[in-house]
């Protein structure tokens, strides 16, 4: 059976598209490789979101879960699958997944966000050894840091947000930043400087040690080369993400670079029957936010619907 629409990616864009597709009674399948809820559930589950209308403040995972429940209740099917190949058939498309499964679709909606990625590592002794035993790359649950002494490594917005997120319950939070000043948003910098977070500028972690888990780390000042040792319970590294290889360039769609899909105002791509929405799309003035991803998903589904009903729907 060919689905009316198969949506690749189960983040805010893909799940909203699923909800809207079901209001038009389209048979809908969402394929998600990593975590349903997208970046909200995987990357910042306990960070608060303050700009999603109707929720003054809501944690990432909670908002992501609400999207998932809504999509499922609407009748969209969701499967845990990584799409690796997309082929055009005489009519419609066939998607193949890493598990070897194949799905047929009359139309495709690509909502793959920033794609699949993994955290950048520091590449220092002890890091790999203690990964999962004190060394982490994202906050899965801020309550795990209660009464802990934690080094947060990084100087961008998400490192600052992580430090702010855990500082209320942690015993001590030390932010290790390799530059002499922050390049993050003024709002975050101001909040960190007003908070109990201790900031080490021009500082780099060079060594992580422990026994069954992390116990201490060595930090050096990259101007004076002076080394200091800190007794700690955890190291949270947040120095960015490295994208895993993307299948997009093989799919014959017009791209912007390797990872962004060029779309028209109706969210159609250069290939008839394939649409895209969310962080993965590129157009002048594009803003990567949850609400914009949701808005684009509605437009994309309206275009899918018109395509499927053509020429009977204007
Ligand atoms: C630290 C951080 C904080 C943020 N805070 C906010 C905020 O407060 N407010 C706000 O509005 N925005 C915020 N954003 C941005 C917001 O999270 C994104 O704009 C939003 O998640 C985009 O939704 P999306 O569905 O397009 O992509 P994503 O959320 O990235 O979802 C895409 C999904 O597609 C899946 N996928 C990728 N490739 C495949 C494949 N081949 N097969 C199957 N599945 C695949 C991925 O696993 C992912 O789950 C933040 C972003 C970050 C990084």
mmCIF file of C-alpha atoms and ligand atoms in Angstrom:
data_model
loop_
_atom_site.group_PDB
_atom_site.id
_atom_site.type_symbol
_atom_site.label_atom_id
_atom_site.label_comp_id
_atom_site.label_asym_id
_atom_site.label_seq_id
_atom_site.Cartn_x
_atom_site.Cartn_y
_atom_site.Cartn_z
ATOM 1 C CA UNK A 1 0.000 0.000 0.000
ATOM 2 C CA UNK A 2 1.247 3.487 -0.829
ATOM 3 C CA UNK A 3 0.691 6.076 1.886
ATOM 4 C CA UNK A 4 -0.746 9.419 0.765
ATOM 5 C CA UNK A 5 2.228 11.025 2.472
ATOM 6 C CA UNK A 6 5.324 9.700 4.191
ATOM 7 C CA UNK A 7 6.991 12.248 6.437
ATOM 8 C CA UNK A 8 10.718 11.851 7.114
ATOM 9 C CA UNK A 9 11.551 13.258 10.562
ATOM 10 C CA UNK A 10 9.491 13.306 13.758
ATOM 11 C CA UNK A 11 10.394 16.734 15.152
ATOM 12 C CA UNK A 12 7.962 19.668 15.524
ATOM 13 C CA UNK A 13 7.755 20.100 11.725
ATOM 14 C CA UNK A 14 7.094 16.434 10.894
ATOM 15 C CA UNK A 15 4.657 15.890 13.775
ATOM 16 C CA UNK A 16 2.672 19.049 12.985
ATOM 17 C CA UNK A 17 2.532 17.922 9.357
ATOM 18 C CA UNK A 18 1.194 14.568 10.593
ATOM 19 C CA UNK A 19 -1.561 16.292 12.579
ATOM 20 C CA UNK A 20 -2.619 18.451 9.617
ATOM 21 C CA UNK A 21 -2.425 15.569 7.131
ATOM 22 C CA UNK A 22 -4.908 13.669 9.276
ATOM 23 C CA UNK A 23 -7.352 16.604 9.338
ATOM 24 C CA UNK A 24 -7.499 15.966 5.550
ATOM 25 C CA UNK A 25 -7.793 12.198 6.192
ATOM 26 C CA UNK A 26 -4.549 11.486 4.325
ATOM 27 C CA UNK A 27 -2.969 8.128 5.174
ATOM 28 C CA UNK A 28 0.178 9.280 6.953
ATOM 29 C CA UNK A 29 3.388 7.648 8.131
ATOM 30 C CA UNK A 30 6.117 9.477 10.049
ATOM 31 C CA UNK A 31 9.602 7.900 10.038
ATOM 32 C CA UNK A 32 11.924 9.046 12.840
ATOM 33 C CA UNK A 33 15.525 7.845 13.198
ATOM 34 C CA UNK A 34 16.518 9.096 16.637
ATOM 35 C CA UNK A 35 13.912 10.491 19.061
ATOM 36 C CA UNK A 36 10.319 11.493 18.384
ATOM 37 C CA UNK A 37 9.950 15.128 19.373
ATOM 38 C CA UNK A 38 13.160 15.992 17.484
ATOM 39 C CA UNK A 39 15.707 18.391 18.969
ATOM 40 C CA UNK A 40 13.350 19.177 21.880
ATOM 41 C CA UNK A 41 13.386 15.610 23.169
ATOM 42 C CA UNK A 42 16.924 14.624 22.219
ATOM 43 C CA UNK A 43 18.977 17.776 22.544
ATOM 44 C CA UNK A 44 17.340 19.901 25.214
ATOM 45 C CA UNK A 45 14.763 17.772 27.094
ATOM 46 C CA UNK A 46 14.929 19.744 30.351
ATOM 47 C CA UNK A 47 15.631 23.220 28.951
ATOM 48 C CA UNK A 48 12.639 25.532 29.181
ATOM 49 C CA UNK A 49 11.077 26.921 26.023
ATOM 50 C CA UNK A 50 9.621 30.378 26.616
ATOM 51 C CA UNK A 51 8.464 31.315 23.137
ATOM 52 C CA UNK A 52 6.035 28.618 22.089
ATOM 53 C CA UNK A 53 2.655 30.371 22.145
ATOM 54 C CA UNK A 54 0.147 29.158 24.758
ATOM 55 C CA UNK A 55 2.936 27.806 27.013
ATOM 56 C CA UNK A 56 4.572 30.564 29.048
ATOM 57 C CA UNK A 57 7.313 28.096 29.945
ATOM 58 C CA UNK A 58 7.528 24.409 29.101
ATOM 59 C CA UNK A 59 10.427 21.950 29.105
ATOM 60 C CA UNK A 60 11.638 20.638 25.730
ATOM 61 C CA UNK A 61 10.729 16.989 26.310
ATOM 62 C CA UNK A 62 7.285 17.816 27.655
ATOM 63 C CA UNK A 63 6.502 19.945 24.603
ATOM 64 C CA UNK A 64 7.971 17.274 22.282
ATOM 65 C CA UNK A 65 5.835 14.573 23.963
ATOM 66 C CA UNK A 66 2.698 16.704 23.489
ATOM 67 C CA UNK A 67 3.456 16.958 19.762
ATOM 68 C CA UNK A 68 3.855 13.152 19.613
ATOM 69 C CA UNK A 69 0.619 12.411 21.491
ATOM 70 C CA UNK A 70 -1.279 14.873 19.279
ATOM 71 C CA UNK A 71 0.087 13.323 16.066
ATOM 72 C CA UNK A 72 -0.700 9.763 17.252
ATOM 73 C CA UNK A 73 -4.198 10.737 18.449
ATOM 74 C CA UNK A 74 -4.815 12.279 15.020
ATOM 75 C CA UNK A 75 -4.166 8.885 13.449
ATOM 76 C CA UNK A 76 -0.672 9.388 12.040
ATOM 77 C CA UNK A 77 1.451 6.224 12.189
ATOM 78 C CA UNK A 78 4.946 6.675 13.618
ATOM 79 C CA UNK A 79 7.813 4.218 13.062
ATOM 80 C CA UNK A 80 11.370 4.225 14.414
ATOM 81 C CA UNK A 81 13.311 4.127 11.142
ATOM 82 C CA UNK A 82 16.225 5.974 9.560
ATOM 83 C CA UNK A 83 15.551 6.743 5.902
ATOM 84 C CA UNK A 84 18.641 6.104 3.793
ATOM 85 C CA UNK A 85 17.292 6.026 0.259
ATOM 86 C CA UNK A 86 14.539 7.589 -1.798
ATOM 87 C CA UNK A 87 13.622 6.436 -5.323
ATOM 88 C CA UNK A 88 11.050 7.711 -7.775
ATOM 89 C CA UNK A 89 8.622 5.031 -9.058
ATOM 90 C CA UNK A 90 6.331 5.239 -12.114
ATOM 91 C CA UNK A 91 3.812 6.790 -9.774
ATOM 92 C CA UNK A 92 5.008 7.955 -6.380
ATOM 93 C CA UNK A 93 8.128 7.036 -4.438
ATOM 94 C CA UNK A 94 9.830 4.275 -2.472
ATOM 95 C CA UNK A 95 11.733 5.014 0.735
ATOM 96 C CA UNK A 96 14.232 2.509 2.081
ATOM 97 C CA UNK A 97 15.411 2.519 5.674
ATOM 98 C CA UNK A 98 18.569 1.415 7.440
ATOM 99 C CA UNK A 99 16.751 -1.650 8.815
ATOM 100 C CA UNK A 100 16.056 -2.734 5.224
ATOM 101 C CA UNK A 101 12.324 -1.918 5.288
ATOM 102 C CA UNK A 102 10.720 -0.171 2.306
ATOM 103 C CA UNK A 103 7.696 2.146 2.282
ATOM 104 C CA UNK A 104 5.777 3.441 -0.722
ATOM 105 C CA UNK A 105 4.316 6.919 -0.826
ATOM 106 C CA UNK A 106 2.310 9.063 -3.237
ATOM 107 C CA UNK A 107 4.058 12.138 -1.837
ATOM 108 C CA UNK A 108 7.017 12.740 0.460
ATOM 109 C CA UNK A 109 7.513 15.436 3.067
ATOM 110 C CA UNK A 110 11.100 15.909 4.239
ATOM 111 C CA UNK A 111 11.216 17.298 7.798
ATOM 112 C CA UNK A 112 14.673 16.105 8.840
ATOM 113 C CA UNK A 113 15.654 19.210 10.793
ATOM 114 C CA UNK A 114 19.386 19.624 11.063
ATOM 115 C CA UNK A 115 19.784 15.953 10.155
ATOM 116 C CA UNK A 116 21.518 13.349 12.244
ATOM 117 C CA UNK A 117 24.485 14.572 14.224
ATOM 118 C CA UNK A 118 26.776 13.732 17.100
ATOM 119 C CA UNK A 119 28.409 15.941 19.698
ATOM 120 C CA UNK A 120 31.920 17.265 19.100
ATOM 121 C CA UNK A 121 34.433 15.714 21.483
ATOM 122 C CA UNK A 122 37.313 17.467 23.263
ATOM 123 C CA UNK A 123 39.667 14.623 22.357
ATOM 124 C CA UNK A 124 41.480 14.693 25.707
ATOM 125 C CA UNK A 125 42.668 11.823 27.930
ATOM 126 C CA UNK A 126 39.880 10.400 30.100
ATOM 127 C CA UNK A 127 37.035 11.777 27.981
ATOM 128 C CA UNK A 128 36.136 8.573 26.124
ATOM 129 C CA UNK A 129 36.861 6.417 29.191
ATOM 130 C CA UNK A 130 34.341 8.315 31.351
ATOM 131 C CA UNK A 131 31.675 8.970 28.723
ATOM 132 C CA UNK A 132 28.387 7.999 30.371
ATOM 133 C CA UNK A 133 30.146 7.856 33.785
ATOM 134 C CA UNK A 134 30.267 11.581 34.428
ATOM 135 C CA UNK A 135 31.202 12.880 30.976
ATOM 136 C CA UNK A 136 28.068 13.928 29.072
ATOM 137 C CA UNK A 137 27.281 16.046 26.016
ATOM 138 C CA UNK A 138 23.706 17.058 26.825
ATOM 139 C CA UNK A 139 21.514 17.336 29.918
ATOM 140 C CA UNK A 140 19.149 14.365 29.874
ATOM 141 C CA UNK A 141 17.647 15.328 33.227
ATOM 142 C CA UNK A 142 18.813 18.355 35.202
ATOM 143 C CA UNK A 143 17.883 16.614 38.486
ATOM 144 C CA UNK A 144 20.884 14.289 37.925
ATOM 145 C CA UNK A 145 23.096 17.291 38.767
ATOM 146 C CA UNK A 146 21.540 17.955 42.170
ATOM 147 C CA UNK A 147 24.291 18.612 44.751
ATOM 148 C CA UNK A 148 26.981 17.803 42.142
ATOM 149 C CA UNK A 149 30.125 19.767 41.221
ATOM 150 C CA UNK A 150 30.086 20.150 37.470
ATOM 151 C CA UNK A 151 32.388 21.582 34.814
ATOM 152 C CA UNK A 152 30.496 22.882 31.789
ATOM 153 C CA UNK A 153 32.794 23.230 28.784
ATOM 154 C CA UNK A 154 31.890 25.716 26.037
ATOM 155 C CA UNK A 155 31.085 29.377 25.480
ATOM 156 C CA UNK A 156 28.126 29.391 23.110
ATOM 157 C CA UNK A 157 24.468 29.911 23.923
ATOM 158 C CA UNK A 158 23.712 26.294 24.620
ATOM 159 C CA UNK A 159 26.690 25.897 27.029
ATOM 160 C CA UNK A 160 25.529 28.998 28.906
ATOM 161 C CA UNK A 161 21.939 27.754 28.943
ATOM 162 C CA UNK A 162 23.109 24.377 30.287
ATOM 163 C CA UNK A 163 25.076 26.087 33.100
ATOM 164 C CA UNK A 164 22.014 28.178 33.980
ATOM 165 C CA UNK A 165 19.733 25.155 33.818
ATOM 166 C CA UNK A 166 21.646 23.136 36.412
ATOM 167 C CA UNK A 167 23.073 25.870 38.657
ATOM 168 C CA UNK A 168 20.051 26.126 40.970
ATOM 169 C CA UNK A 169 20.313 22.543 42.196
ATOM 170 C CA UNK A 170 24.019 21.776 41.642
ATOM 171 C CA UNK A 171 26.569 22.267 44.428
ATOM 172 C CA UNK A 172 28.884 24.158 42.080
ATOM 173 C CA UNK A 173 28.952 24.921 38.356
ATOM 174 C CA UNK A 174 32.192 26.039 36.689
ATOM 175 C CA UNK A 175 31.991 27.223 33.094
ATOM 176 C CA UNK A 176 35.231 26.619 31.198
ATOM 177 C CA UNK A 177 35.533 28.876 28.160
ATOM 178 C CA UNK A 178 38.620 28.927 25.946
ATOM 179 C CA UNK A 179 38.226 32.573 24.886
ATOM 180 C CA UNK A 180 38.500 35.802 26.852
ATOM 181 C CA UNK A 181 34.880 36.805 26.214
ATOM 182 C CA UNK A 182 31.563 35.248 25.238
ATOM 183 C CA UNK A 183 29.988 35.329 21.798
ATOM 184 C CA UNK A 184 26.614 34.186 23.110
ATOM 185 C CA UNK A 185 23.395 36.226 23.279
ATOM 186 C CA UNK A 186 23.627 39.187 25.653
ATOM 187 C CA UNK A 187 20.616 37.866 27.598
ATOM 188 C CA UNK A 188 22.434 34.587 28.379
ATOM 189 C CA UNK A 189 25.775 36.248 29.164
ATOM 190 C CA UNK A 190 24.100 38.664 31.572
ATOM 191 C CA UNK A 191 22.201 35.837 33.274
ATOM 192 C CA UNK A 192 25.396 33.763 33.721
ATOM 193 C CA UNK A 193 27.355 36.702 35.114
ATOM 194 C CA UNK A 194 24.574 37.433 37.617
ATOM 195 C CA UNK A 195 24.262 33.755 38.608
ATOM 196 C CA UNK A 196 26.462 31.682 40.976
ATOM 197 C CA UNK A 197 28.138 30.071 37.909
ATOM 198 C CA UNK A 198 31.911 30.494 38.208
ATOM 199 C CA UNK A 199 33.432 31.432 34.843
ATOM 200 C CA UNK A 200 36.986 30.480 33.846
ATOM 201 C CA UNK A 201 38.007 32.483 30.760
ATOM 202 C CA UNK A 202 40.930 31.494 28.505
ATOM 203 C CA UNK A 203 40.652 28.060 30.040
ATOM 204 C CA UNK A 204 40.787 24.566 28.547
ATOM 205 C CA UNK A 205 40.221 21.147 30.101
ATOM 206 C CA UNK A 206 43.208 18.906 29.390
ATOM 207 C CA UNK A 207 42.667 15.815 31.494
ATOM 208 C CA UNK A 208 39.775 13.950 33.106
ATOM 209 C CA UNK A 209 40.412 11.415 35.878
ATOM 210 C CA UNK A 210 38.386 9.163 38.153
ATOM 211 C CA UNK A 211 37.739 5.621 39.296
ATOM 212 C CA UNK A 212 34.298 4.115 38.653
ATOM 213 C CA UNK A 213 33.246 7.627 37.532
ATOM 214 C CA UNK A 214 34.689 11.119 37.035
ATOM 215 C CA UNK A 215 36.388 12.579 40.134
ATOM 216 C CA UNK A 216 38.637 15.396 38.906
ATOM 217 C CA UNK A 217 39.712 17.420 35.894
ATOM 218 C CA UNK A 218 42.775 19.457 35.010
ATOM 219 C CA UNK A 219 42.198 22.875 33.461
ATOM 220 C CA UNK A 220 44.930 25.080 32.084
ATOM 221 C CA UNK A 221 44.993 28.813 31.414
ATOM 222 C CA UNK A 222 45.889 29.203 27.740
ATOM 223 C CA UNK A 223 47.606 32.576 28.377
ATOM 224 C CA UNK A 224 49.716 31.726 31.438
ATOM 225 C CA UNK A 225 49.834 27.923 30.844
ATOM 226 C CA UNK A 226 49.171 27.497 34.582
ATOM 227 C CA UNK A 227 47.382 24.238 35.426
ATOM 228 C CA UNK A 228 44.663 23.867 38.085
ATOM 229 C CA UNK A 229 42.989 20.727 39.356
ATOM 230 C CA UNK A 230 39.259 20.617 40.209
ATOM 231 C CA UNK A 231 37.528 17.947 42.275
ATOM 232 C CA UNK A 232 34.295 17.352 40.380
ATOM 233 C CA UNK A 233 31.454 14.883 39.806
ATOM 234 C CA UNK A 234 30.765 15.581 36.176
ATOM 235 C CA UNK A 235 31.863 17.259 32.952
ATOM 236 C CA UNK A 236 29.249 18.539 30.514
ATOM 237 C CA UNK A 237 30.859 19.231 27.141
ATOM 238 C CA UNK A 238 28.942 21.543 24.829
ATOM 239 C CA UNK A 239 31.239 22.716 22.046
ATOM 240 C CA UNK A 240 28.936 22.045 19.117
ATOM 241 C CA UNK A 241 27.727 19.164 16.988
ATOM 242 C CA UNK A 242 29.147 17.354 13.995
ATOM 243 C CA UNK A 243 26.672 16.338 11.347
ATOM 244 C CA UNK A 244 26.717 12.691 10.308
ATOM 245 C CA UNK A 245 26.783 12.119 6.559
ATOM 246 C CA UNK A 246 23.514 13.042 4.853
ATOM 247 C CA UNK A 247 21.737 11.084 2.121
ATOM 248 C CA UNK A 248 20.212 14.314 0.696
ATOM 249 C CA UNK A 249 22.697 14.930 -2.161
ATOM 250 C CA UNK A 250 21.812 11.478 -3.602
ATOM 251 C CA UNK A 251 18.095 12.226 -3.823
ATOM 252 C CA UNK A 252 18.196 14.601 -6.811
ATOM 253 C CA UNK A 253 16.598 17.555 -5.041
ATOM 254 C CA UNK A 254 17.920 21.097 -5.468
ATOM 255 C CA UNK A 255 19.883 21.938 -2.335
ATOM 256 C CA UNK A 256 21.543 24.916 -0.713
ATOM 257 C CA UNK A 257 24.933 23.471 0.236
ATOM 258 C CA UNK A 258 24.766 19.796 1.275
ATOM 259 C CA UNK A 259 22.160 19.893 3.993
ATOM 260 C CA UNK A 260 19.466 22.447 3.232
ATOM 261 C CA UNK A 261 16.632 22.027 0.751
ATOM 262 C CA UNK A 262 15.563 24.937 -1.436
ATOM 263 C CA UNK A 263 11.788 25.390 -1.266
ATOM 264 C CA UNK A 264 9.239 27.676 -2.884
ATOM 265 C CA UNK A 265 6.673 29.594 -0.825
ATOM 266 C CA UNK A 266 4.336 26.557 -0.942
ATOM 267 C CA UNK A 267 7.148 24.350 0.493
ATOM 268 C CA UNK A 268 7.512 22.393 -2.752
ATOM 269 C CA UNK A 269 11.014 21.279 -3.742
ATOM 270 C CA UNK A 270 12.536 20.993 -7.207
ATOM 271 C CA UNK A 271 11.099 17.436 -7.499
ATOM 272 C CA UNK A 272 7.357 17.145 -8.112
ATOM 273 C CA UNK A 273 5.655 15.321 -5.243
ATOM 274 C CA UNK A 274 8.435 16.037 -2.714
ATOM 275 C CA UNK A 275 7.902 18.801 -0.144
ATOM 276 C CA UNK A 276 9.996 19.982 2.808
ATOM 277 C CA UNK A 277 9.559 22.033 5.991
ATOM 278 C CA UNK A 278 11.290 22.969 9.249
ATOM 279 C CA UNK A 279 14.983 23.522 9.974
ATOM 280 C CA UNK A 280 15.970 21.627 6.830
ATOM 281 C CA UNK A 281 14.551 24.198 4.400
ATOM 282 C CA UNK A 282 16.187 27.264 2.958
ATOM 283 C CA UNK A 283 14.480 30.411 1.687
ATOM 284 C CA UNK A 284 15.214 34.119 2.140
ATOM 285 C CA UNK A 285 14.405 35.196 5.690
ATOM 286 C CA UNK A 286 14.175 31.621 7.075
ATOM 287 C CA UNK A 287 14.200 31.513 10.876
ATOM 288 C CA UNK A 288 14.887 28.242 12.703
ATOM 289 C CA UNK A 289 12.280 28.142 15.461
ATOM 290 C CA UNK A 290 9.614 25.692 16.597
ATOM 291 C CA UNK A 291 6.722 27.933 15.569
ATOM 292 C CA UNK A 292 8.118 28.614 12.110
ATOM 293 C CA UNK A 293 8.671 24.857 11.592
ATOM 294 C CA UNK A 294 5.006 24.266 12.534
ATOM 295 C CA UNK A 295 3.736 27.024 10.225
ATOM 296 C CA UNK A 296 5.740 25.673 7.295
ATOM 297 C CA UNK A 297 4.358 22.182 8.001
ATOM 298 C CA UNK A 298 0.783 23.443 7.538
ATOM 299 C CA UNK A 299 1.686 25.094 4.225
ATOM 300 C CA UNK A 300 3.493 21.935 3.093
ATOM 301 C CA UNK A 301 0.514 19.690 3.882
ATOM 302 C CA UNK A 302 -1.876 21.998 2.029
ATOM 303 C CA UNK A 303 0.435 21.675 -0.986
ATOM 304 C CA UNK A 304 0.553 17.864 -0.585
ATOM 305 C CA UNK A 305 -3.254 17.804 -0.448
ATOM 306 C CA UNK A 306 -3.652 19.944 -3.567
ATOM 307 C CA UNK A 307 -1.119 17.763 -5.400
ATOM 308 C CA UNK A 308 -2.977 14.559 -4.443
ATOM 309 C CA UNK A 309 -6.396 15.983 -5.361
ATOM 310 C CA UNK A 310 -5.245 17.746 -8.529
ATOM 311 C CA UNK A 311 -7.027 18.741 -10.784
ATOM 312 C CA UNK A 312 -10.156 18.585 -8.590
ATOM 313 C CA UNK A 313 -8.846 20.955 -5.971
ATOM 314 C CA UNK A 314 -7.925 24.445 -7.060
HETATM 315 C C1 LIG B 1 19.949 24.118 22.189
HETATM 316 C C2 LIG B 1 18.758 24.563 21.361
HETATM 317 C C3 LIG B 1 17.741 25.280 21.970
HETATM 318 C C4 LIG B 1 16.619 25.716 21.223
HETATM 319 N N1 LIG B 1 15.635 26.419 21.854
HETATM 320 C C5 LIG B 1 14.550 26.835 21.139
HETATM 321 C C6 LIG B 1 13.507 27.585 21.779
HETATM 322 O O1 LIG B 1 13.568 27.874 22.993
HETATM 323 N N2 LIG B 1 12.458 27.982 21.010
HETATM 324 C C7 LIG B 1 12.353 27.679 19.670
HETATM 325 O O2 LIG B 1 11.364 28.071 19.030
HETATM 326 N N3 LIG B 1 13.339 26.988 19.047
HETATM 327 C C8 LIG B 1 14.421 26.552 19.739
HETATM 328 N N4 LIG B 1 15.406 25.842 19.106
HETATM 329 C C9 LIG B 1 15.235 25.512 17.668
HETATM 330 C C10 LIG B 1 14.198 24.377 17.471
HETATM 331 O O3 LIG B 1 14.515 23.263 18.310
HETATM 332 C C11 LIG B 1 14.177 23.920 15.999
HETATM 333 O O4 LIG B 1 13.919 25.036 15.168
HETATM 334 C C12 LIG B 1 13.101 22.847 15.781
HETATM 335 O O5 LIG B 1 13.390 21.685 16.543
HETATM 336 C C13 LIG B 1 13.007 22.473 14.298
HETATM 337 O O6 LIG B 1 12.093 21.419 14.149
HETATM 338 P P1 LIG B 1 12.255 20.367 12.954
HETATM 339 O O7 LIG B 1 11.134 19.397 13.100
HETATM 340 O O8 LIG B 1 12.424 21.078 11.674
HETATM 341 O O9 LIG B 1 13.652 19.646 13.220
HETATM 342 P P2 LIG B 1 14.169 18.688 14.391
HETATM 343 O O10 LIG B 1 13.628 19.071 15.702
HETATM 344 O O11 LIG B 1 15.646 18.642 14.195
HETATM 345 O O12 LIG B 1 13.559 17.262 13.986
HETATM 346 C C14 LIG B 1 13.994 16.574 12.844
HETATM 347 C C15 LIG B 1 13.962 15.086 13.105
HETATM 348 O O13 LIG B 1 14.298 14.395 11.891
HETATM 349 C C16 LIG B 1 15.008 13.220 12.223
HETATM 350 N N5 LIG B 1 15.784 12.743 11.066
HETATM 351 C C17 LIG B 1 16.855 13.347 10.474
HETATM 352 N N6 LIG B 1 17.305 12.605 9.445
HETATM 353 C C18 LIG B 1 16.475 11.507 9.381
HETATM 354 C C19 LIG B 1 16.420 10.370 8.528
HETATM 355 N N7 LIG B 1 17.304 10.195 7.525
HETATM 356 N N8 LIG B 1 15.437 9.434 8.733
HETATM 357 C C20 LIG B 1 14.527 9.603 9.737
HETATM 358 N N9 LIG B 1 14.544 10.665 10.594
HETATM 359 C C21 LIG B 1 15.513 11.614 10.408
HETATM 360 C C22 LIG B 1 15.907 13.661 13.389
HETATM 361 O O14 LIG B 1 16.287 12.544 14.163
HETATM 362 C C23 LIG B 1 14.989 14.643 14.143
HETATM 363 O O15 LIG B 1 14.331 14.023 15.226
HETATM 364 C C24 LIG B 1 16.541 25.413 19.820
HETATM 365 C C25 LIG B 1 17.562 24.670 19.208
HETATM 366 C C26 LIG B 1 18.667 24.251 19.956
HETATM 367 C C27 LIG B 1 19.766 23.475 19.276
#
